[in-house]
Amino acid sequence: DVNRLPKNGHEWKAFGETIDLLSALTKMPTSSLSGRLLLGELSKLNWRYKIDSRVGLRERALAIERFAENFRQAIVATAWVNGTNCIASGAVQRLVIEAACSLGLSRLERLARKWMAEEMRLDSESIIQQPGGLPVILENPLEAGDMKIIQLTESRELASEGARMGNCVADYTGRCASGSAYIFSVRDRDNASCVTVEYRLEQSPTGLPELNLIQQKSYKNSTPDTRYDEALNLLQRYTASPIVRIKLLNLVVYRRAWEKGGSDMAVKYMRSLEFIQFLKTEDVSQLDFEKLVAEAVRREEAAAA
């Protein structure tokens, strides 16, 4: 029906954006949830009403798709930690589409954009701050006079420290990756290593997590000179500070997840916990992930029968 085609420049722009959206969606390995919702919105408008073109359809689609993927990962992570590892991707994907659509396009887009901003903040505070990296509790160096203290957060840094100091710290990669051990290096003004320090995540007598000093050694495992006392005392105060104690609560969860599924799964699981907490903060009460997992299992069992 030619009467339903675009009539002016604005409507033709919306039409062009829709074609661009369709083209983009065919290249996305996603549920195409955004396509269903946005095209549904556009079909109702039939180009006759003003469409807000300040935000392109592709950008809107990507925000929804990213949100939907976090949604899917949260369901999978909830099943994984509960020992339900048999959920088929098809069942989960259908649940994602149904649950997301139940929010309505307007609310879904608002949540998607808010979550994108929240993810940027979380990335800056992430336990793992680079691909293949180790859990971080000291983001920036501590300064003590002309000395500084850094945390070694990559396997190559552990290897370099071991070569500099003639110790076996390079062999600690596994323990550091799991979130059990944390290695620090006291450096002079020329960035030369002076003391290598190991702390370990353990449980205090009260049941709370804490970092305990295991060893601090100078070159070839010798006893550190007293001139490093100021830096070592500063590190001790930092590891016992309230800001670190808060981080340790997350690190305990990370360590348990790492022991079960390795670093990649542990990072995804931690982000899924943050996503679920975000939804709770936004009062999205109808999205109970325990119930969603149970429904996915029910559907899978019904399909198998």
Short mmCIF file of C-alpha atoms in Angstrom, two decimals, residues 3-300:
data_model
loop_
_atom_site.label_atom_id
_atom_site.label_comp_id
_atom_site.label_asym_id
_atom_site.label_seq_id
_atom_site.Cartn_x
_atom_site.Cartn_y
_atom_site.Cartn_z
CA ASN A 3 -0.21 5.23 1.24
CA ARG A 4 1.75 3.59 4.05
CA LEU A 5 5.17 4.47 2.61
CA PRO A 6 7.24 7.35 4.02
CA LYS A 7 5.92 10.78 3.05
CA ASN A 8 8.72 13.20 3.94
CA GLY A 9 12.41 13.45 4.72
CA HIS A 10 11.99 12.61 8.40
CA GLU A 11 9.98 9.47 7.68
CA TRP A 12 12.39 8.36 4.98
CA LYS A 13 15.23 8.74 7.51
CA ALA A 14 13.34 6.45 9.90
CA PHE A 15 12.78 4.02 7.03
CA GLY A 16 16.49 4.04 6.17
CA GLU A 17 17.42 3.47 9.82
CA THR A 18 15.11 0.48 9.93
CA ILE A 19 16.77 -1.07 6.88
CA ASP A 20 20.15 -0.40 8.51
CA LEU A 21 18.90 -2.05 11.71
CA LEU A 22 17.73 -5.15 9.83
CA SER A 23 21.08 -5.38 8.07
CA ALA A 24 22.96 -5.07 11.36
CA LEU A 25 20.81 -7.65 13.14
CA THR A 26 21.51 -10.29 10.53
CA LYS A 27 25.18 -10.02 11.52
CA MET A 28 24.58 -10.20 15.28
CA PRO A 29 24.95 -13.60 17.00
CA THR A 30 22.10 -12.70 19.31
CA SER A 31 18.46 -13.38 20.05
CA SER A 32 17.44 -10.42 17.87
CA LEU A 33 15.36 -9.28 20.82
CA SER A 34 15.96 -5.68 19.83
CA GLY A 35 14.71 -6.37 16.30
CA ARG A 36 11.42 -7.76 17.57
CA LEU A 37 10.82 -4.80 19.87
CA LEU A 38 12.04 -1.94 17.71
CA LEU A 39 10.45 -3.18 14.51
CA GLY A 40 7.25 -3.76 16.42
CA GLU A 41 7.36 -0.14 17.55
CA LEU A 42 8.04 1.08 14.02
CA SER A 43 5.31 -1.03 12.44
CA LYS A 44 2.77 0.53 14.76
CA LEU A 45 3.95 3.99 13.80
CA ASN A 46 3.81 3.24 10.04
CA TRP A 47 6.06 6.30 9.53
CA ARG A 48 3.09 8.58 10.33
CA TYR A 49 4.17 9.76 13.76
CA LYS A 50 7.32 11.51 14.70
CA ILE A 51 10.09 9.13 15.67
CA ASP A 52 12.82 10.41 17.98
CA SER A 53 15.81 10.29 15.67
CA ARG A 54 18.28 11.70 18.18
CA VAL A 55 19.32 8.13 18.98
CA GLY A 56 19.76 5.83 15.98
CA LEU A 57 17.99 2.51 15.83
CA ARG A 58 21.25 0.59 15.65
CA GLU A 59 22.48 2.18 18.86
CA ARG A 60 19.18 1.35 20.56
CA ALA A 61 19.38 -2.20 19.25
CA LEU A 62 22.92 -2.73 20.51
CA ALA A 63 22.00 -1.47 23.99
CA ILE A 64 19.09 -3.93 24.19
CA GLU A 65 21.13 -6.83 22.82
CA ARG A 66 23.94 -6.20 25.30
CA PHE A 67 21.44 -6.08 28.16
CA ALA A 68 19.83 -9.31 26.93
CA GLU A 69 23.22 -11.06 26.83
CA ASN A 70 23.91 -10.06 30.44
CA PHE A 71 20.45 -11.35 31.27
CA ARG A 72 21.25 -14.70 29.64
CA GLN A 73 24.61 -14.96 31.41
CA ALA A 74 22.94 -14.24 34.76
CA ILE A 75 20.53 -17.16 34.25
CA VAL A 76 23.38 -19.47 33.24
CA ALA A 77 25.54 -18.32 36.17
CA THR A 78 22.70 -18.88 38.64
CA ALA A 79 22.22 -22.40 37.27
CA TRP A 80 25.97 -23.03 37.31
CA VAL A 81 26.48 -22.09 40.95
CA ASN A 82 23.46 -24.21 41.93
CA GLY A 83 24.90 -27.21 40.14
CA THR A 84 22.34 -27.13 37.30
CA ASN A 85 24.65 -27.32 34.31
CA CYS A 86 22.29 -28.96 31.82
CA ILE A 87 20.25 -25.92 30.75
CA ALA A 88 20.04 -25.79 26.95
CA SER A 89 20.80 -22.45 25.34
CA GLY A 90 17.50 -22.50 23.46
CA ALA A 91 15.45 -22.68 26.66
CA VAL A 92 17.44 -19.85 28.22
CA GLN A 93 17.20 -17.71 25.09
CA ARG A 94 13.42 -18.02 24.98
CA LEU A 95 13.21 -17.09 28.66
CA VAL A 96 15.38 -14.03 28.04
CA ILE A 97 13.08 -12.84 25.24
CA GLU A 98 9.90 -13.41 27.24
CA ALA A 99 11.19 -11.83 30.45
CA ALA A 100 12.74 -8.85 28.69
CA CYS A 101 9.62 -8.21 26.61
CA SER A 102 7.54 -8.28 29.80
CA LEU A 103 9.35 -5.10 30.87
CA GLY A 104 8.14 -3.18 27.82
CA LEU A 105 10.35 -1.38 25.33
CA SER A 106 10.56 1.91 27.21
CA ARG A 107 11.61 0.41 30.53
CA LEU A 108 13.91 -2.12 28.86
CA GLU A 109 15.77 0.61 27.00
CA ARG A 110 16.09 2.72 30.15
CA LEU A 111 17.51 -0.23 32.08
CA ALA A 112 19.83 -1.16 29.21
CA ARG A 113 21.35 2.34 29.05
CA LYS A 114 21.65 2.59 32.82
CA TRP A 115 23.37 -0.80 32.95
CA MET A 116 25.85 0.27 30.25
CA ALA A 117 26.85 3.23 32.44
CA GLU A 118 27.06 0.95 35.48
CA GLU A 119 29.27 -1.50 33.58
CA MET A 120 31.73 1.29 32.80
CA ARG A 121 31.96 2.07 36.51
CA LEU A 122 32.32 -1.60 37.44
CA ASP A 123 35.04 -2.10 34.83
CA SER A 124 37.13 0.57 36.56
CA GLU A 125 36.78 -1.34 39.85
CA SER A 126 36.97 -4.85 38.42
CA ILE A 127 38.77 -7.60 40.33
CA ILE A 128 40.50 -8.52 37.05
CA GLN A 129 41.62 -5.38 35.25
CA GLN A 130 43.14 -6.77 32.06
CA PRO A 131 42.74 -9.92 29.94
CA GLY A 132 44.72 -12.74 31.50
CA GLY A 133 45.40 -10.64 34.56
CA LEU A 134 45.32 -11.54 38.26
CA PRO A 135 42.91 -10.31 40.97
CA VAL A 136 43.74 -6.76 42.03
CA ILE A 137 43.47 -5.19 45.48
CA LEU A 138 46.01 -2.38 45.00
CA GLU A 139 45.07 -0.39 41.91
CA ASN A 140 47.60 2.42 42.35
CA PRO A 141 51.10 2.42 43.91
CA LEU A 142 51.52 3.32 47.58
CA GLU A 143 54.13 6.01 48.20
CA ALA A 144 56.44 5.87 51.24
CA GLY A 145 59.15 8.53 51.05
CA ASP A 146 61.29 7.72 48.02
CA MET A 147 59.92 4.17 47.92
CA LYS A 148 56.77 2.85 46.28
CA ILE A 149 54.77 -0.36 46.57
CA ILE A 150 53.04 -2.01 43.62
CA GLN A 151 50.98 -5.18 43.31
CA LEU A 152 52.10 -7.66 40.66
CA THR A 153 48.96 -8.39 38.65
CA GLU A 154 50.24 -10.28 35.59
CA SER A 155 52.18 -13.52 35.24
CA ARG A 156 54.93 -11.74 33.31
CA GLU A 157 55.35 -9.32 36.24
CA LEU A 158 55.80 -12.27 38.60
CA ALA A 159 58.40 -13.75 36.26
CA SER A 160 60.24 -10.43 36.04
CA GLU A 161 60.22 -10.00 39.82
CA GLY A 162 61.56 -13.52 40.29
CA ALA A 163 64.42 -12.83 37.88
CA ARG A 164 65.23 -9.50 39.55
CA MET A 165 65.14 -10.82 43.10
CA GLY A 166 66.42 -14.37 42.63
CA ASN A 167 63.32 -15.95 44.16
CA CYS A 168 60.60 -18.39 43.06
CA VAL A 169 57.70 -15.90 42.89
CA ALA A 170 57.17 -16.77 39.21
CA ASP A 171 55.75 -20.09 40.42
CA TYR A 172 52.94 -18.28 42.26
CA THR A 173 50.86 -17.53 39.18
CA GLY A 174 48.29 -20.24 39.93
CA ARG A 175 47.80 -19.16 43.54
CA CYS A 176 47.52 -15.51 42.50
CA ALA A 177 45.10 -16.31 39.67
CA SER A 178 42.80 -18.13 42.10
CA GLY A 179 42.64 -15.15 44.44
CA SER A 180 44.47 -16.99 47.24
CA ALA A 181 47.83 -15.18 47.13
CA TYR A 182 48.80 -11.54 46.47
CA ILE A 183 52.35 -10.49 45.63
CA PHE A 184 53.67 -6.96 46.15
CA SER A 185 56.99 -5.39 45.25
CA VAL A 186 58.71 -2.56 47.13
CA ARG A 187 60.59 -0.45 44.58
CA ASP A 188 63.09 2.42 44.88
CA ARG A 189 63.00 5.68 42.94
CA ASP A 190 64.68 3.94 39.98
CA ASN A 191 61.98 1.23 40.00
CA ALA A 192 64.48 -1.39 41.17
CA SER A 193 62.93 -4.20 43.23
CA CYS A 194 63.97 -4.14 46.87
CA VAL A 195 61.53 -6.40 48.72
CA THR A 196 59.04 -9.01 47.49
CA VAL A 197 56.03 -9.48 49.77
CA GLU A 198 53.40 -12.23 49.86
CA TYR A 199 49.99 -11.90 51.50
CA ARG A 200 47.40 -14.66 51.54
CA LEU A 201 43.62 -14.50 51.71
CA GLU A 202 42.52 -16.45 54.78
CA GLN A 203 39.69 -16.61 57.27
CA SER A 204 40.01 -14.73 60.56
CA PRO A 205 38.96 -16.26 63.91
CA THR A 206 35.69 -14.32 63.57
CA GLY A 207 34.98 -15.98 60.23
CA LEU A 208 35.63 -12.86 58.13
CA PRO A 209 38.19 -12.82 55.29
CA GLU A 210 41.51 -11.11 55.90
CA LEU A 211 44.91 -10.74 54.27
CA ASN A 212 47.74 -12.27 56.28
CA LEU A 213 51.42 -11.54 55.75
CA ILE A 214 53.21 -14.74 54.75
CA GLN A 215 56.69 -13.55 53.84
CA GLN A 216 58.72 -10.50 52.84
CA LYS A 217 62.16 -11.09 51.34
CA SER A 218 64.95 -9.09 49.75
CA TYR A 219 67.41 -10.36 47.15
CA LYS A 220 67.77 -14.17 47.18
CA ASN A 221 65.34 -14.44 50.12
CA SER A 222 67.47 -12.40 52.50
CA THR A 223 65.98 -10.41 55.39
CA PRO A 224 64.92 -6.89 54.30
CA ASP A 225 66.98 -3.95 55.57
CA THR A 226 65.32 -1.69 58.16
CA ARG A 227 65.28 1.17 55.64
CA TYR A 228 62.29 -0.55 54.03
CA ASP A 229 60.29 -0.65 57.28
CA GLU A 230 58.26 2.47 56.46
CA ALA A 231 57.08 1.01 53.16
CA LEU A 232 56.36 -2.42 54.64
CA ASN A 233 54.39 -0.91 57.53
CA LEU A 234 52.39 1.19 55.06
CA LEU A 235 51.52 -1.95 53.11
CA GLN A 236 50.48 -3.71 56.31
CA ARG A 237 48.14 -0.83 57.23
CA TYR A 238 46.68 -0.82 53.71
CA THR A 239 45.92 -4.56 53.69
CA ALA A 240 44.07 -4.18 57.01
CA SER A 241 42.14 -1.05 55.95
CA PRO A 242 38.32 -0.95 55.62
CA ILE A 243 38.52 -0.41 51.84
CA VAL A 244 40.47 -3.66 51.42
CA ARG A 245 38.17 -5.58 53.78
CA ILE A 246 35.25 -4.67 51.52
CA LYS A 247 37.14 -5.95 48.47
CA LEU A 248 37.91 -9.20 50.24
CA LEU A 249 34.23 -10.11 50.45
CA ASN A 250 34.06 -10.16 46.65
CA LEU A 251 37.39 -11.95 46.41
CA VAL A 252 36.12 -14.81 48.57
CA VAL A 253 33.24 -15.30 46.11
CA TYR A 254 35.67 -15.04 43.20
CA ARG A 255 38.01 -17.65 44.71
CA ARG A 256 35.16 -20.14 45.19
CA ALA A 257 33.99 -19.58 41.62
CA TRP A 258 37.56 -19.94 40.33
CA GLU A 259 37.98 -23.26 42.14
CA LYS A 260 34.83 -24.52 40.45
CA GLY A 261 35.24 -23.17 36.92
CA GLY A 262 38.53 -21.32 36.44
CA SER A 263 39.24 -17.64 35.93
CA ASP A 264 37.07 -17.05 32.84
CA MET A 265 33.95 -18.48 34.46
CA ALA A 266 34.73 -16.74 37.75
CA VAL A 267 34.89 -13.32 36.06
CA LYS A 268 31.60 -13.94 34.23
CA TYR A 269 29.97 -15.15 37.43
CA MET A 270 31.08 -12.04 39.36
CA ARG A 271 29.68 -9.76 36.65
CA SER A 272 26.41 -11.73 36.68
CA LEU A 273 26.13 -11.19 40.44
CA GLU A 274 26.63 -7.45 39.85
CA PHE A 275 23.97 -7.52 37.12
CA ILE A 276 21.47 -9.28 39.39
CA GLN A 277 22.18 -6.77 42.16
CA PHE A 278 21.66 -3.94 39.67
CA LEU A 279 18.20 -5.30 38.79
CA LYS A 280 17.32 -5.57 42.48
CA THR A 281 18.40 -1.96 43.01
CA GLU A 282 16.19 -0.96 40.08
CA ASP A 283 13.31 -2.88 41.73
CA VAL A 284 12.80 -5.27 38.83
CA SER A 285 11.10 -7.65 41.24
CA GLN A 286 9.45 -9.87 38.63
CA LEU A 287 12.85 -11.20 37.49
CA ASP A 288 13.63 -13.95 39.99
CA PHE A 289 16.62 -15.83 38.58
CA GLU A 290 16.11 -18.90 40.76
CA LYS A 291 12.60 -19.23 39.30
CA LEU A 292 13.89 -18.58 35.78
CA VAL A 293 16.40 -21.42 36.14
CA ALA A 294 13.68 -23.74 37.46
CA GLU A 295 11.45 -22.81 34.50
CA ALA A 296 14.28 -23.46 32.03
CA VAL A 297 14.86 -26.90 33.55
CA ARG A 298 11.12 -27.65 33.45
CA ARG A 299 10.94 -26.73 29.77
CA GLU A 300 14.01 -28.76 28.94
#
